[in-house]
mmCIF file of C-alpha atoms in Angstrom:
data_model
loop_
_atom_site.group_PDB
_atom_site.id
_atom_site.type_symbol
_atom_site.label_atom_id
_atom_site.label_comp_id
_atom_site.label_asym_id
_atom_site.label_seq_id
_atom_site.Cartn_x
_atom_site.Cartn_y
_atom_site.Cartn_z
ATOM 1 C CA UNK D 1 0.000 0.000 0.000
ATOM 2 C CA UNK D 2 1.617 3.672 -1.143
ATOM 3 C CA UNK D 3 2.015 5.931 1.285
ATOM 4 C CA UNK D 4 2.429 9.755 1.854
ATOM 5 C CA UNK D 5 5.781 10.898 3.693
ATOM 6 C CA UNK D 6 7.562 14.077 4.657
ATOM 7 C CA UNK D 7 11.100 14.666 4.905
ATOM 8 C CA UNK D 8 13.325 17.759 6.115
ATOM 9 C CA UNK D 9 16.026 18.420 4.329
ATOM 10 C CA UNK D 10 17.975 20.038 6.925
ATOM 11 C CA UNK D 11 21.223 21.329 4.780
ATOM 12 C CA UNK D 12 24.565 22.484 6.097
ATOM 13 C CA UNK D 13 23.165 25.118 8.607
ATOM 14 C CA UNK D 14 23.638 25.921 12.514
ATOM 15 C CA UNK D 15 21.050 24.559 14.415
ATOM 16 C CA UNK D 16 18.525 27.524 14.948
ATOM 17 C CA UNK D 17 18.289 27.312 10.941
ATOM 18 C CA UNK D 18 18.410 23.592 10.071
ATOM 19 C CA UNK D 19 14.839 23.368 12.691
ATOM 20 C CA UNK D 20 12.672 25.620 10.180
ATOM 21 C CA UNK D 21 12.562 22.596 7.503
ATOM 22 C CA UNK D 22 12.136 20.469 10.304
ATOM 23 C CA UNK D 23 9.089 22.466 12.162
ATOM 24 C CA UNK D 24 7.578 22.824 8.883
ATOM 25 C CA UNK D 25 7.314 19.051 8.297
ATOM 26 C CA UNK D 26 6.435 18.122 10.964
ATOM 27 C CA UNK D 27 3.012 20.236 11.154
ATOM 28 C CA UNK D 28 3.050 19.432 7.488
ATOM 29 C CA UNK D 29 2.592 15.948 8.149
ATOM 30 C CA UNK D 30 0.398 16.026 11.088
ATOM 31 C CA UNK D 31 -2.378 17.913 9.117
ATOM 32 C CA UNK D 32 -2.012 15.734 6.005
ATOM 33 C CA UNK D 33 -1.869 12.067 8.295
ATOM 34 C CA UNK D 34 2.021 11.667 6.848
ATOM 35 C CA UNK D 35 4.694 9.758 8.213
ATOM 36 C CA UNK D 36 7.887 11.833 8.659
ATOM 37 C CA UNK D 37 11.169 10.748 7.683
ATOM 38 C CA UNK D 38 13.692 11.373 10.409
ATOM 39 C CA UNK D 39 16.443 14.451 9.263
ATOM 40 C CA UNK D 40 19.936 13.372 8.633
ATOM 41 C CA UNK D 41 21.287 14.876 11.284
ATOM 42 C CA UNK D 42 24.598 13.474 10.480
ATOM 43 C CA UNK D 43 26.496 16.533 8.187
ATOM 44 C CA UNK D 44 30.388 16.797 9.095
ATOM 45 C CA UNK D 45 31.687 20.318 9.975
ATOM 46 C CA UNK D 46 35.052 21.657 9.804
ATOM 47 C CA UNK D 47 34.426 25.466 10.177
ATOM 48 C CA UNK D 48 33.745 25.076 13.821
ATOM 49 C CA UNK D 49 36.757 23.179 14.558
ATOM 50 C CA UNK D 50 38.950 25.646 12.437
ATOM 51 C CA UNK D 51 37.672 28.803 14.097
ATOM 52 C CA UNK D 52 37.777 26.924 17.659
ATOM 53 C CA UNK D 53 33.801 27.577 18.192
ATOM 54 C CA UNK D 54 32.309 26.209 21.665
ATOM 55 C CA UNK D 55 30.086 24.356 19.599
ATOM 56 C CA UNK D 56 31.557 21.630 17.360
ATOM 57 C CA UNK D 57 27.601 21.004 16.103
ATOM 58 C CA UNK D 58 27.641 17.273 16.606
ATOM 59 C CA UNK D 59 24.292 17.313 15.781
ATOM 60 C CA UNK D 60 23.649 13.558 15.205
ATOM 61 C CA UNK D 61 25.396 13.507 18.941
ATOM 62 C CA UNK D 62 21.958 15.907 20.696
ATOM 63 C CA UNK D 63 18.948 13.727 18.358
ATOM 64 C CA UNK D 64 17.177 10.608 17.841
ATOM 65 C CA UNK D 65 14.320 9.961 15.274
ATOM 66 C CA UNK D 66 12.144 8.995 17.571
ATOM 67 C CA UNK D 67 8.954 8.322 16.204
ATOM 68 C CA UNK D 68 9.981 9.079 12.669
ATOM 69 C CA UNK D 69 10.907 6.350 9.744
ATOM 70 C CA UNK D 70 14.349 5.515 10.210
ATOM 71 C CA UNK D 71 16.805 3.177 8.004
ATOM 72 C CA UNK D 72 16.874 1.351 5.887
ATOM 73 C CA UNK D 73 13.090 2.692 4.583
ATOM 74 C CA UNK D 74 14.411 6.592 4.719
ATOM 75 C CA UNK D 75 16.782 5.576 1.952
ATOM 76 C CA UNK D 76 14.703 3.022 0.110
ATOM 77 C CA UNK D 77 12.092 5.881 -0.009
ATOM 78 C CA UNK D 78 14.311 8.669 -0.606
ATOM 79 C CA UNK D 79 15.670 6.472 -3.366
ATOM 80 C CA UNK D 80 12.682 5.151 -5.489
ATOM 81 C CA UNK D 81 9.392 6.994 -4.265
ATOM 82 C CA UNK D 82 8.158 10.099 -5.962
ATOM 83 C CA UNK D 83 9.163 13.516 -4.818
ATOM 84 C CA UNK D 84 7.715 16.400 -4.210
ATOM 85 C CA UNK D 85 8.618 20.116 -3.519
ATOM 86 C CA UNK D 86 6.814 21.363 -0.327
ATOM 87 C CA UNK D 87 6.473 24.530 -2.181
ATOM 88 C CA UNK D 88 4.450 22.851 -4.844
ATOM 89 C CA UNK D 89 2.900 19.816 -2.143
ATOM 90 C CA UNK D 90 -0.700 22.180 -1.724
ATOM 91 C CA UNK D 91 -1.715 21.055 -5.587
ATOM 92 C CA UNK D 92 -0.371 17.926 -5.554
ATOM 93 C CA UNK D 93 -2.524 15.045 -6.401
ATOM 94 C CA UNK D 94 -1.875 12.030 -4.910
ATOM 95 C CA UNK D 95 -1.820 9.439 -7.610
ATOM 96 C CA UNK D 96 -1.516 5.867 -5.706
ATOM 97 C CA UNK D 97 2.552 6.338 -5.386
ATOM 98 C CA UNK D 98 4.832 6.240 -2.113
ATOM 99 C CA UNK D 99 5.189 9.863 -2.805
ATOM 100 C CA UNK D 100 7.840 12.020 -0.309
ATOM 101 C CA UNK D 101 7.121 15.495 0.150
ATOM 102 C CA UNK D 102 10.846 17.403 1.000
ATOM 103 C CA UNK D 103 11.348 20.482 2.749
ATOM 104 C CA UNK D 104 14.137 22.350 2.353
ATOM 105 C CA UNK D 105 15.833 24.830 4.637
ATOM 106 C CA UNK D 106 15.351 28.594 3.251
ATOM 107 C CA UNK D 107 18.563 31.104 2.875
ATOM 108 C CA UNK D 108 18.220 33.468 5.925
ATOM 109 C CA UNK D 109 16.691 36.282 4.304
ATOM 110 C CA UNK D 110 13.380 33.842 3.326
ATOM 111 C CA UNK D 111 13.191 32.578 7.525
ATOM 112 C CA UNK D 112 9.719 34.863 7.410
ATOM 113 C CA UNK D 113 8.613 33.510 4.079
ATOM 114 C CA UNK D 114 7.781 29.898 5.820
ATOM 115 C CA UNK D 115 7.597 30.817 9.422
ATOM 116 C CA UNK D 116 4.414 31.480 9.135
ATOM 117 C CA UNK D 117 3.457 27.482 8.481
ATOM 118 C CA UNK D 118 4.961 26.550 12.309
ATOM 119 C CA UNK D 119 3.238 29.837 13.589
ATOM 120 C CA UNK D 120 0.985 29.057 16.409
ATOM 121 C CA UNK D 121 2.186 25.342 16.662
ATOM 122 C CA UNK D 122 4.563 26.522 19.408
ATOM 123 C CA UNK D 123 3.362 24.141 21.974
ATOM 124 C CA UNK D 124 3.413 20.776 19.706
ATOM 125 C CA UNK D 125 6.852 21.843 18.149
ATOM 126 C CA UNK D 126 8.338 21.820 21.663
ATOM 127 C CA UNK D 127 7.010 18.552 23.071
ATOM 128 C CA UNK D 128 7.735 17.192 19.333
ATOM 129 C CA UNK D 129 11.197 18.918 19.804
ATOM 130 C CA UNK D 130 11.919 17.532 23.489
ATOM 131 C CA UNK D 131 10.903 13.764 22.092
ATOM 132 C CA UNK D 132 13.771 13.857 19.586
ATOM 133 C CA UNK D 133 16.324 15.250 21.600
ATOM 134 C CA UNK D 134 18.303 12.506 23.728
ATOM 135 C CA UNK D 135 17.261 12.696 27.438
ATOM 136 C CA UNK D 136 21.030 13.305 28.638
ATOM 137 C CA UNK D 137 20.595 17.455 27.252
ATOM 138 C CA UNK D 138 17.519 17.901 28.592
ATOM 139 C CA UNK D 139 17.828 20.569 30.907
ATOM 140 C CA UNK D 140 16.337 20.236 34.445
ATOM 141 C CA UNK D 141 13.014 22.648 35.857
ATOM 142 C CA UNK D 142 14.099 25.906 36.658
ATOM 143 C CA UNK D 143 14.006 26.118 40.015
ATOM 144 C CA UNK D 144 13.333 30.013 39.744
ATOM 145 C CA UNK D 145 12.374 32.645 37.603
ATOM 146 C CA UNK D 146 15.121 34.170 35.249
ATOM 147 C CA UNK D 147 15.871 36.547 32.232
ATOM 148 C CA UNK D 148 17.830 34.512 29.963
ATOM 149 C CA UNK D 149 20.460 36.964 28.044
ATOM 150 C CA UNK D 150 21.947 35.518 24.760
ATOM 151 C CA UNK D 151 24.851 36.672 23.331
ATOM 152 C CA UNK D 152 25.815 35.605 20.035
ATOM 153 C CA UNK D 153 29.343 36.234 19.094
ATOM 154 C CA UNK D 154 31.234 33.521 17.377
ATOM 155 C CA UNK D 155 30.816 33.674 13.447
ATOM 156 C CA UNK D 156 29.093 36.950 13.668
ATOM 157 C CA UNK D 157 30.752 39.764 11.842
ATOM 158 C CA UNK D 158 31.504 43.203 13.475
ATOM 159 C CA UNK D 159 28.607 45.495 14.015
ATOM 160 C CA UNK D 160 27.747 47.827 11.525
ATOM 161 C CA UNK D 161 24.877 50.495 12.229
ATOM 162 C CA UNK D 162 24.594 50.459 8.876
ATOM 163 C CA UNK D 163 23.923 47.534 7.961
ATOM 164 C CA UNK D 164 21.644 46.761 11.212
ATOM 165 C CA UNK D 165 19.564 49.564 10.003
ATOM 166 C CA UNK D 166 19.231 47.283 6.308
ATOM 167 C CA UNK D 167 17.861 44.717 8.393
ATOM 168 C CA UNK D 168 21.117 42.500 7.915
ATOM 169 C CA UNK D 169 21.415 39.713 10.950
ATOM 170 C CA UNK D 170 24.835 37.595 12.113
ATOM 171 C CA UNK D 171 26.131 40.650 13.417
ATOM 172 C CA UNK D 172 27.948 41.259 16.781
ATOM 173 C CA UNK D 173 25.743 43.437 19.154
ATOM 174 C CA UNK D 174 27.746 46.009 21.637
ATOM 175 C CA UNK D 175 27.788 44.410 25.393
ATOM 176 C CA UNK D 176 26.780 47.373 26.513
ATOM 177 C CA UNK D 177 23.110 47.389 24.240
ATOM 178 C CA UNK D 178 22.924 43.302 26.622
ATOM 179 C CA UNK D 179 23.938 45.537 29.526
ATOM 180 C CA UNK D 180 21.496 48.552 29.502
ATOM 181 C CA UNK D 181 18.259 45.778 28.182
ATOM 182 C CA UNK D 182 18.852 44.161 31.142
ATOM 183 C CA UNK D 183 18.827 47.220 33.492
ATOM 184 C CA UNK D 184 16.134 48.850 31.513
ATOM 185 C CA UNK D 185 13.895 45.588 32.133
ATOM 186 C CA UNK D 186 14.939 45.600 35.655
ATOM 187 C CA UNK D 187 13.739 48.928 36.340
ATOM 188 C CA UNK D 188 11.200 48.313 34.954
ATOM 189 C CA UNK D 189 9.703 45.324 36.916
ATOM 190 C CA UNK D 190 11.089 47.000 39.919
ATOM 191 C CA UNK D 191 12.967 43.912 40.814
ATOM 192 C CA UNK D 192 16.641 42.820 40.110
ATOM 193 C CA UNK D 193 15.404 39.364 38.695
ATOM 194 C CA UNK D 194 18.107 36.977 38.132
ATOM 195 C CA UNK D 195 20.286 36.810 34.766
ATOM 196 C CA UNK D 196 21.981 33.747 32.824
ATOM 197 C CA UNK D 197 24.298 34.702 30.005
ATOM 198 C CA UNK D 198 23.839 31.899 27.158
ATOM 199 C CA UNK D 199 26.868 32.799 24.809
ATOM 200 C CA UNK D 200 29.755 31.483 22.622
ATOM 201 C CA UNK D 201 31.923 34.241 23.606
ATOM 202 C CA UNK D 202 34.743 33.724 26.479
ATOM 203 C CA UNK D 203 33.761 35.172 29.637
ATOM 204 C CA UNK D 204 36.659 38.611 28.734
ATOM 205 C CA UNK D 205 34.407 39.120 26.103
ATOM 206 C CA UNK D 206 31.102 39.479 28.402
ATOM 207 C CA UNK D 207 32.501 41.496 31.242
ATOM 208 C CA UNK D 208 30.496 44.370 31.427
ATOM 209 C CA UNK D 209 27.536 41.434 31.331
ATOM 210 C CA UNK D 210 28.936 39.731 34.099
ATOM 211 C CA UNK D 211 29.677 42.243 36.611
ATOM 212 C CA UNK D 212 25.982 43.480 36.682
ATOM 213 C CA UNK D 213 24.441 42.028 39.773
ATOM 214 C CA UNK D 214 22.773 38.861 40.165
ATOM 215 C CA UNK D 215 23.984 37.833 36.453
ATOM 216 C CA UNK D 216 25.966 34.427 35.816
ATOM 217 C CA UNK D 217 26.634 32.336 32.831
ATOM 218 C CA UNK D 218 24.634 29.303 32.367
ATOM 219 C CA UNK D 219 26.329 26.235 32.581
ATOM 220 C CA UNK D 220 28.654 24.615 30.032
ATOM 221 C CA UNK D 221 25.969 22.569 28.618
ATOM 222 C CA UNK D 222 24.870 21.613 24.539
ATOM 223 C CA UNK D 223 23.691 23.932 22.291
ATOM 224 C CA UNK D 224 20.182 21.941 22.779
ATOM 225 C CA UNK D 225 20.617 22.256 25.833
ATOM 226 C CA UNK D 226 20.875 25.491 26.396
ATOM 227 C CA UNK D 227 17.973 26.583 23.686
ATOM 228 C CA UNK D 228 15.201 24.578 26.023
ATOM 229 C CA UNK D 229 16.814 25.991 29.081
ATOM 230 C CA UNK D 230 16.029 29.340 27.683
ATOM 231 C CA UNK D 231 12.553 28.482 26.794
ATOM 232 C CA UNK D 232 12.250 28.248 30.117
ATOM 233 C CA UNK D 233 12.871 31.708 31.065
ATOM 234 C CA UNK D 234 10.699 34.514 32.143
ATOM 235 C CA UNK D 235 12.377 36.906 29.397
ATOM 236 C CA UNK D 236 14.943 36.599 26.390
ATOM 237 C CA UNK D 237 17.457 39.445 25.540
ATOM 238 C CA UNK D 238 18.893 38.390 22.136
ATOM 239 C CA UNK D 239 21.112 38.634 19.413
ATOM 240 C CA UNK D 240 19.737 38.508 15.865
ATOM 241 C CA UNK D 241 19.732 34.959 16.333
ATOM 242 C CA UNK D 242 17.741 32.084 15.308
ATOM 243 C CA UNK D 243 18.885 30.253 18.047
ATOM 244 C CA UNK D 244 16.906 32.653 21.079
ATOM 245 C CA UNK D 245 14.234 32.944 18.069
ATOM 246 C CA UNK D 246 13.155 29.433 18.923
ATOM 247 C CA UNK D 247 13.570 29.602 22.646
ATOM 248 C CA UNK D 248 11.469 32.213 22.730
ATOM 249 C CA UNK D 249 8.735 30.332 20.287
ATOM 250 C CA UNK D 250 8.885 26.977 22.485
ATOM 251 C CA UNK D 251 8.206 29.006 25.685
ATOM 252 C CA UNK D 252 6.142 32.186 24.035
ATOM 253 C CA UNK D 253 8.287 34.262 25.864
ATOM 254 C CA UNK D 254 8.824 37.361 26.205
ATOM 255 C CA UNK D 255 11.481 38.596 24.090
ATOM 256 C CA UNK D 256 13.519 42.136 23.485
ATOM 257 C CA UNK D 257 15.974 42.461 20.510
ATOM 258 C CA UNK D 258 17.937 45.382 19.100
ATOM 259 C CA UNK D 259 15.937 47.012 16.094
ATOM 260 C CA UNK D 260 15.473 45.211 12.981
ATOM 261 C CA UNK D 261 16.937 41.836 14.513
ATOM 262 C CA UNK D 262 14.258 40.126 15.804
ATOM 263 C CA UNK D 263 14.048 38.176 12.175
ATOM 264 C CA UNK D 264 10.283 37.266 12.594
ATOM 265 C CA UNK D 265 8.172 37.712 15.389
ATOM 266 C CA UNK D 266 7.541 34.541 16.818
ATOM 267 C CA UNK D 267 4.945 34.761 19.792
ATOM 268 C CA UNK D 268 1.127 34.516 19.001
ATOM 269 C CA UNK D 269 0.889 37.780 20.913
ATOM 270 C CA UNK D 270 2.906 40.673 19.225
ATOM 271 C CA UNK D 271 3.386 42.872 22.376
ATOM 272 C CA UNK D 272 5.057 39.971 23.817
ATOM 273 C CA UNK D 273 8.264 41.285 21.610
ATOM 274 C CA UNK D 274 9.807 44.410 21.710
ATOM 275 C CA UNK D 275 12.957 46.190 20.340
ATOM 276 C CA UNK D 276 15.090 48.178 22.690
ATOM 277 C CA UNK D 277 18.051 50.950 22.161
ATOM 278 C CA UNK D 278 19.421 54.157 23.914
ATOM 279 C CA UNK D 279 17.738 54.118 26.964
ATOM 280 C CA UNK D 280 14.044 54.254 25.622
ATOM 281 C CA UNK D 281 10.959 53.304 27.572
ATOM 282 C CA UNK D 282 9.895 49.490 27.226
ATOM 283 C CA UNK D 283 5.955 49.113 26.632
ATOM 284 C CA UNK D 284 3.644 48.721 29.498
ATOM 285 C CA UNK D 285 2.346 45.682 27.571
ATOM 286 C CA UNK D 286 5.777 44.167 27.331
ATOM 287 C CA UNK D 287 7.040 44.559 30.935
ATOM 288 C CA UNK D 288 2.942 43.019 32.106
ATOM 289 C CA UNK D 289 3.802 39.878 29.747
ATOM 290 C CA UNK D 290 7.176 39.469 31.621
ATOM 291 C CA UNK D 291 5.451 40.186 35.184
ATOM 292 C CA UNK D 292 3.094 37.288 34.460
ATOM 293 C CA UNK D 293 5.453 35.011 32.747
ATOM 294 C CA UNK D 294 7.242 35.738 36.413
ATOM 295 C CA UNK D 295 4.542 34.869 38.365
ATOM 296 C CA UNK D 296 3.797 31.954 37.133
ATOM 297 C CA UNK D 297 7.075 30.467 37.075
ATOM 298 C CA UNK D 298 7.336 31.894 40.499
ATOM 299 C CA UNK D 299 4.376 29.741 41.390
ATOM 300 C CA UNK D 300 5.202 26.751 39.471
ATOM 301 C CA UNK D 301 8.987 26.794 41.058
ATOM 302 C CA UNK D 302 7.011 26.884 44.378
#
């Protein structure tokens, strides 16, 4: 008997990027009664290793395919059933054949073109997301409420106003833009809430960061790791990162970037997300989100 199948073609890409073919086919599939083929998550990197980068992105190291077809029917299928472009997959007619329908990770400057297919699936992503990722990098309950504070340095290129004002991402933010977020949320709540500094920079790069009070860096821990352990938080301040993009769409939490970095907006609720720079107010509806997303976690850590 044919069936219908979905496959993510996850490509060369970091993490944060490889997951948008992956998201996609996976609510792809559930709304068309598909089976999923599991992602190769096996794709050999040098550039990490050459440019000494915390994170070697082992991939097939973090993931199983748990609850996805596996080998050797991933390669049989991949091999002799009929294929399909997602983009194309909505007037497809099914004609009797195993057919596969592949998705295929966008270039960066597309991200928005397909988020909006995952978009409101936050909550079946994450437990779909949690299933596939080996128990050992799970990261335990928070036992309180935190802002989580990620710094992306690595192979981001200098910052350029300029080219932050062109909406152009991968770019190193100033410490001092993670520095003054954090004390402009701060005063704002009216409470020094605990910090954790998620970053691939070395801890003379983030010194402003860390001297703040009641700000640490999170544990050595993998990159999966570390993305659910931000989902956890009460509030992201990111980088123009994918990576804090999805924390913040696992958790729907509250999230403040530098203008034009955010990429997409990724909670259901807009005013959960904000942009912050030189020392300007942060919305009333913004800081209420966080106080709640406190609460709760306040309550739940209880």
């Amino acid at each position: 008997m044919a069936h219908l199948y979905g496959y993510p073609d996850i490509g060369r890409f970091g993490l944060g990027h490889s997951m948008l073919a992956w998201a996609r086919c996976e609510i792809w599939c559930r709304n068309n009664d598909a089976q999923m083929l599991g992602p190769r998550w096996f794709r050999p990197r040098i550039g990490p290793y050459l440019r000494r980068e915390r994170d070697r992105r082992e991939y097939f190291k973090l993931f199983t395919n748990h609850g996805y077809v596996g080998e050797p029917w991933r390669t049989v299928l991949l091999a002799a059933a009929r294929k399909i472009p997602s983009d194309t997959a909505a007037s497809m007619a099914f004609d009797g054949r195993n057919t596969v329908v592949v998705f295929k990770n966008t270039v960066a400057s597309n991200f928005e073109k397909h988020f909006h297919e995952v978009r409101g699936h936050g909550r079946v992503l994450y437990d779909a997301f949690r299933r596939i990722t080996r128990k050992k990098y799970l990261p335990e309950a928070s036992a309180a409420p935190f802002v989580a504070v990620h710094v992306r340095l690595g192979d981001f290129s200098r910052f350029d106003v300029n080219r932050v004002e062109a909406k152009t991402h991968n770019q190193r933010l100033p410490i001092d833009w993670y520095c003054d977020s954090l004390v402009a949320l701060r005063e704002a709540l009216g409470t020094s809430m605990p910090a954790r500094v998620f970053s691939d920079g070395d801890d003379t790069e983030l010194v402003p960061l860390l001297r703040l009070p009641d700000v640490l860096r999170a544990n050595d821990a993998e990159s999966v790791t570390h993305m659910l352990e931000m989902a956890q938080a009460s509030a992201i301040i990111g980088a123009g990162s994918n990576f804090n993009l999805w924390a913040a769409f696992f958790g729907q939490v509250p999230r403040i970037t530098y203008p034009n970095q955010a990429i997409v907006v990724v909670n259901d609720d807009p005013t959960r997300e904000t942009s912050f720079r030189d020392n300007a107010s942060l919305p009333d509806a913004f800081v209420n989100h966080v106080k709640d997303q406190f609460m709760r976690q306040k309550s739940k850590a209880n």
